[in-house]
Short mmCIF file of C-alpha atoms in Angstrom, two decimals:
data_model
loop_
_atom_site.label_atom_id
_atom_site.label_comp_id
_atom_site.label_asym_id
_atom_site.label_seq_id
_atom_site.Cartn_x
_atom_site.Cartn_y
_atom_site.Cartn_z
CA MET A 10 91.83 157.09 79.37
CA SER A 11 92.46 154.36 76.76
CA THR A 12 94.05 151.07 77.81
CA TYR A 13 97.17 149.53 76.27
CA VAL A 14 97.01 145.71 76.09
CA TYR A 15 100.20 143.58 76.20
CA GLY A 16 98.67 140.14 76.34
CA ILE A 17 95.99 137.82 77.65
CA THR A 18 96.46 134.94 80.06
CA THR A 19 94.57 133.01 82.75
CA SER A 20 93.54 134.73 86.00
CA SER A 21 95.26 131.84 87.87
CA HIS A 22 98.62 132.66 86.18
CA PRO A 23 101.27 132.17 88.89
CA SER A 24 103.22 135.41 88.33
CA LEU A 25 101.25 138.22 86.76
CA PRO A 26 103.64 141.18 86.40
CA ASP A 27 101.58 143.72 88.37
CA GLY A 28 103.46 147.00 88.92
CA MET A 29 106.31 146.51 86.45
CA GLU A 30 107.09 149.29 83.98
CA GLY A 31 105.53 149.23 80.53
CA VAL A 32 105.45 151.52 77.50
CA GLY A 33 105.51 155.31 77.54
CA GLU A 34 107.77 158.05 78.81
CA PRO A 35 107.49 158.21 81.75
CA ALA A 36 106.79 154.46 81.74
CA ARG A 37 103.22 153.49 82.63
CA GLN A 38 102.71 150.95 85.42
CA VAL A 39 101.53 147.54 84.30
CA ARG A 40 98.32 146.30 85.89
CA ILE A 41 95.95 143.38 85.57
CA ILE A 42 92.29 143.27 84.51
CA LYS A 43 90.62 140.02 85.56
CA GLU A 44 87.39 138.73 84.05
CA GLY A 45 86.28 135.21 85.01
CA ASP A 46 89.07 132.72 84.22
CA LEU A 47 90.99 135.23 82.12
CA ALA A 48 93.28 138.18 82.77
CA ALA A 49 94.60 140.96 80.53
CA VAL A 50 98.02 142.47 81.20
CA VAL A 51 97.57 146.21 80.53
CA SER A 52 98.68 149.75 81.35
CA ASP A 53 97.36 153.21 80.57
CA ALA A 54 98.02 153.98 76.91
CA PRO A 55 100.47 156.85 76.32
CA GLU A 56 99.43 159.59 73.90
CA GLY A 57 100.79 159.31 70.34
CA LEU A 58 102.68 156.06 70.90
CA ARG A 59 105.24 155.30 68.15
CA PRO A 60 107.23 152.09 67.70
CA LYS A 61 110.43 153.50 69.25
CA ARG A 62 113.09 151.06 70.41
CA ARG A 63 112.48 151.78 74.10
CA ASP A 64 108.74 151.09 73.84
CA LEU A 65 109.14 148.01 71.64
CA LEU A 66 111.53 146.58 74.24
CA ALA A 67 109.17 147.48 77.09
CA HIS A 68 106.34 145.66 75.27
CA GLN A 69 108.58 142.59 74.78
CA ASN A 70 109.80 142.64 78.38
CA VAL A 71 106.28 142.63 79.81
CA LEU A 72 105.44 139.65 77.57
CA ALA A 73 108.69 137.84 78.41
CA GLU A 74 108.02 138.32 82.12
CA THR A 75 104.42 137.11 81.78
CA GLY A 76 105.27 134.23 79.46
CA ALA A 77 108.13 132.90 81.59
CA ALA A 78 105.80 131.13 84.02
CA ALA A 79 102.78 130.20 81.88
CA ALA A 80 101.18 130.66 78.47
CA VAL A 81 100.28 134.18 77.34
CA LEU A 82 98.56 135.30 74.14
CA PRO A 83 100.78 138.17 72.99
CA MET A 84 99.15 141.22 71.42
CA ARG A 85 101.01 143.10 68.71
CA PHE A 86 102.74 146.35 69.66
CA GLY A 87 100.25 149.22 69.72
CA SER A 88 97.11 147.27 70.71
CA VAL A 89 94.89 149.85 72.39
CA SER A 90 91.34 149.52 73.76
CA PRO A 91 89.00 152.43 74.64
CA ASP A 92 89.13 151.65 78.39
CA ASP A 93 89.35 148.88 81.02
CA ALA A 94 85.67 148.03 80.70
CA ALA A 95 86.08 147.42 76.95
CA VAL A 96 89.01 145.04 77.65
CA ALA A 97 86.93 143.12 80.24
CA GLY A 98 84.07 142.98 77.71
CA VAL A 99 86.29 141.37 75.06
CA LEU A 100 87.63 138.84 77.63
CA ALA A 101 84.05 137.86 78.51
CA GLU A 102 82.82 137.78 74.92
CA ARG A 103 85.69 135.69 73.51
CA ALA A 104 86.41 133.62 76.62
CA ASP A 105 86.11 130.22 74.88
CA HIS A 106 88.39 131.28 72.04
CA PHE A 107 91.07 132.70 74.37
CA LYS A 108 91.00 129.62 76.62
CA GLU A 109 91.34 127.28 73.63
CA ARG A 110 94.28 129.31 72.32
CA LEU A 111 96.00 129.44 75.73
CA GLU A 112 95.72 125.67 75.93
CA ALA A 113 97.02 125.22 72.38
CA LEU A 114 100.00 127.55 73.00
CA SER A 115 100.91 126.25 76.45
CA GLY A 116 104.63 125.37 76.61
CA LYS A 117 105.25 126.54 73.04
CA VAL A 118 107.26 129.32 71.41
CA GLU A 119 107.48 130.73 67.90
CA TYR A 120 110.44 130.57 65.52
CA ASN A 121 110.49 132.56 62.31
CA VAL A 122 112.45 131.22 59.33
CA LYS A 123 113.14 133.39 56.30
CA ALA A 124 114.93 132.08 53.23
CA THR A 125 116.59 133.68 50.27
CA HIS A 126 118.81 132.39 47.48
CA ASP A 127 122.55 132.78 47.24
CA GLU A 128 122.42 134.26 43.75
CA GLU A 129 125.60 132.73 42.37
CA ALA A 130 124.88 129.29 43.83
CA VAL A 131 121.31 129.20 42.55
CA LEU A 132 122.38 130.25 39.04
CA HIS A 133 124.95 127.47 39.06
CA ARG A 134 122.26 125.03 40.18
CA VAL A 135 119.75 126.21 37.56
CA MET A 136 122.42 125.84 34.85
CA SER A 137 123.25 122.29 35.89
CA GLU A 138 119.61 121.18 36.37
CA ASN A 139 117.88 122.83 33.44
CA PRO A 140 118.55 121.42 29.92
CA ASP A 141 116.90 124.46 28.21
CA VAL A 142 119.25 126.84 29.98
CA ARG A 143 122.26 124.65 29.14
CA ALA A 144 121.29 124.36 25.47
CA LEU A 145 120.71 128.11 25.05
CA THR A 146 123.94 128.99 26.86
CA GLU A 147 125.88 126.56 24.69
CA ALA A 148 124.25 127.85 21.46
CA ASN A 149 125.05 131.47 22.43
CA ARG A 150 128.62 130.53 23.28
CA LYS A 151 129.09 128.84 19.89
CA ALA A 152 127.62 131.91 18.18
CA GLY A 153 130.26 134.06 19.88
CA GLY A 154 127.85 135.32 22.56
CA GLY A 155 124.66 135.18 20.47
CA SER A 156 122.47 138.03 19.19
CA TYR A 157 120.65 140.53 21.38
CA ASP A 158 117.45 138.44 21.01
CA ASP A 159 119.30 135.25 21.92
CA LYS A 160 120.66 136.87 25.09
CA LEU A 161 117.20 138.20 25.93
CA ARG A 162 115.69 134.75 25.47
CA LEU A 163 118.36 133.17 27.69
CA GLY A 164 117.72 135.84 30.34
CA GLU A 165 113.99 135.09 30.30
CA VAL A 166 114.55 131.33 30.59
CA VAL A 167 116.99 131.80 33.50
CA VAL A 168 114.59 134.13 35.38
CA ALA A 169 111.71 131.64 34.93
CA ALA A 170 113.92 128.76 36.12
CA VAL A 171 115.05 130.70 39.20
CA GLN A 172 111.43 131.61 40.05
CA HIS A 173 110.42 127.96 39.71
CA ARG A 174 113.32 126.99 41.98
CA GLU A 175 112.19 129.61 44.55
CA ALA A 176 108.68 128.14 44.72
CA GLU A 177 110.06 124.59 44.99
CA ASP A 178 112.55 125.55 47.70
CA ALA A 179 109.88 127.36 49.74
CA ALA A 180 107.59 124.31 49.61
CA GLU A 181 110.44 121.94 50.46
CA LEU A 182 111.56 124.10 53.40
CA GLN A 183 108.03 124.02 54.83
CA ARG A 184 107.74 120.23 54.23
CA THR A 185 111.06 119.57 55.98
CA LEU A 186 110.43 121.69 59.07
CA GLU A 187 106.71 121.00 59.58
CA PRO A 188 107.22 117.57 61.21
CA VAL A 189 109.36 119.11 64.01
CA ALA A 190 106.80 121.84 64.77
CA ALA A 191 103.31 121.84 66.26
CA ALA A 192 101.93 124.24 63.62
CA VAL A 193 103.08 126.53 60.82
CA SER A 194 101.89 129.95 59.74
CA VAL A 195 102.87 131.28 56.31
CA GLY A 196 103.79 134.94 56.67
CA PRO A 197 102.99 137.63 54.14
CA GLU A 198 105.22 137.55 51.06
CA SER A 199 107.95 140.08 51.61
CA THR A 200 110.35 141.41 49.03
CA GLY A 201 113.68 139.68 48.92
CA TRP A 202 112.57 136.48 50.69
CA LEU A 203 111.44 133.34 48.90
CA ALA A 204 109.92 132.02 52.15
CA ASN A 205 108.70 133.66 55.36
CA LEU A 206 107.46 130.96 57.74
CA SER A 207 106.57 131.00 61.42
CA PHE A 208 106.62 127.73 63.34
CA LEU A 209 104.99 126.94 66.67
CA VAL A 210 107.49 124.78 68.54
CA GLU A 211 107.36 122.93 71.87
CA ARG A 212 109.76 124.80 74.16
CA ALA A 213 111.11 121.41 75.31
CA SER A 214 112.02 120.31 71.77
CA ALA A 215 113.30 123.66 70.46
CA GLU A 216 116.80 122.16 70.05
CA ASP A 217 115.43 119.57 67.61
CA PHE A 218 113.84 122.34 65.55
CA ILE A 219 117.07 124.39 65.48
CA ALA A 220 118.99 121.24 64.48
CA ALA A 221 116.53 120.65 61.61
CA VAL A 222 117.12 124.21 60.34
CA GLU A 223 120.88 123.58 60.48
CA GLU A 224 120.41 120.36 58.45
CA VAL A 225 118.62 122.34 55.73
CA ARG A 226 121.42 124.90 55.82
CA LYS A 227 124.04 122.18 55.27
CA GLY A 228 122.04 120.22 52.68
CA GLN A 229 120.94 123.22 50.62
CA PRO A 230 124.00 125.49 50.32
CA HIS A 231 122.24 127.63 47.67
CA LEU A 232 119.75 128.72 50.37
CA GLU A 233 120.47 131.44 52.90
CA LEU A 234 118.35 130.99 56.02
CA ARG A 235 117.63 133.44 58.81
CA LEU A 236 116.27 131.97 62.05
CA HIS A 237 114.66 134.26 64.61
CA GLY A 238 113.42 133.09 68.01
CA PRO A 239 112.30 131.97 70.46
CA LEU A 240 109.52 134.57 70.23
CA PRO A 241 106.13 134.90 71.89
CA PRO A 242 103.72 133.05 69.56
CA TYR A 243 102.37 136.18 67.80
CA SER A 244 101.43 134.30 64.62
CA PHE A 245 99.25 131.80 66.47
CA VAL A 246 96.98 134.01 68.60
CA GLU A 247 94.30 133.27 65.98
CA PRO A 248 94.15 129.68 64.69
CA GLY A 249 96.16 129.43 61.47
CA PRO A 250 95.05 127.67 58.28
CA SER A 251 97.27 124.71 59.16
CA GLU A 252 95.62 124.34 62.54
CA PRO A 253 91.81 124.54 62.50
CA ALA A 254 90.17 125.91 65.64
CA GLU A 255 88.74 123.14 67.74
CA THR A 256 85.00 123.14 67.70
CA HIS A 257 83.47 122.94 71.14
CA HIS A 258 80.02 121.43 71.29
#
């Protein structure tokens, strides 16, 4: 039977959640596979698993329970291995990598920050900051609204200015929050968001990070921010571009 993997941690982890309920209906019992210094938190994999609310929560609960006492490398929902032996094989094969990551993520959590523009506020800002937009608007107004081509031209200039502002705001958001985080991972571009950033944050200084997000919110009223966390550090299981893997000689 295939094996469902929740996460990877050290075999000396003080409270491995052996016997708790995991994914599936009926829920599969969580068990531990140990290999050298490492341990995988697993259960039998249910047939045809879908990301239903109950199973997503079960996956999160197992990780929350494991991560409460010590670092855990969280696997994404639906990570399945052919069997226990295959899981043990991966632990043995990638032992150095997993140990380095566990050390790097120890005492840290992930916060995700997504940003979008308040449309009215950003248009107002673009109008006040961009002389081209102001000049065209004024010329159209004087011409009683301007011709179809004039309006089209103004529309194009406004769209370009807003896109430029989006890129600048995304870069500035990352610049502002990076100093209060241990690492940053730039998420895939998703429709509707001008920035999708995940930050690795020391659990002990999470309040400072949240305060920094609030400062951005106050200082940039044309930005709408969504903060999600603390989360298991999903985005940092593999070293990100902003954090090169340490080379062990």
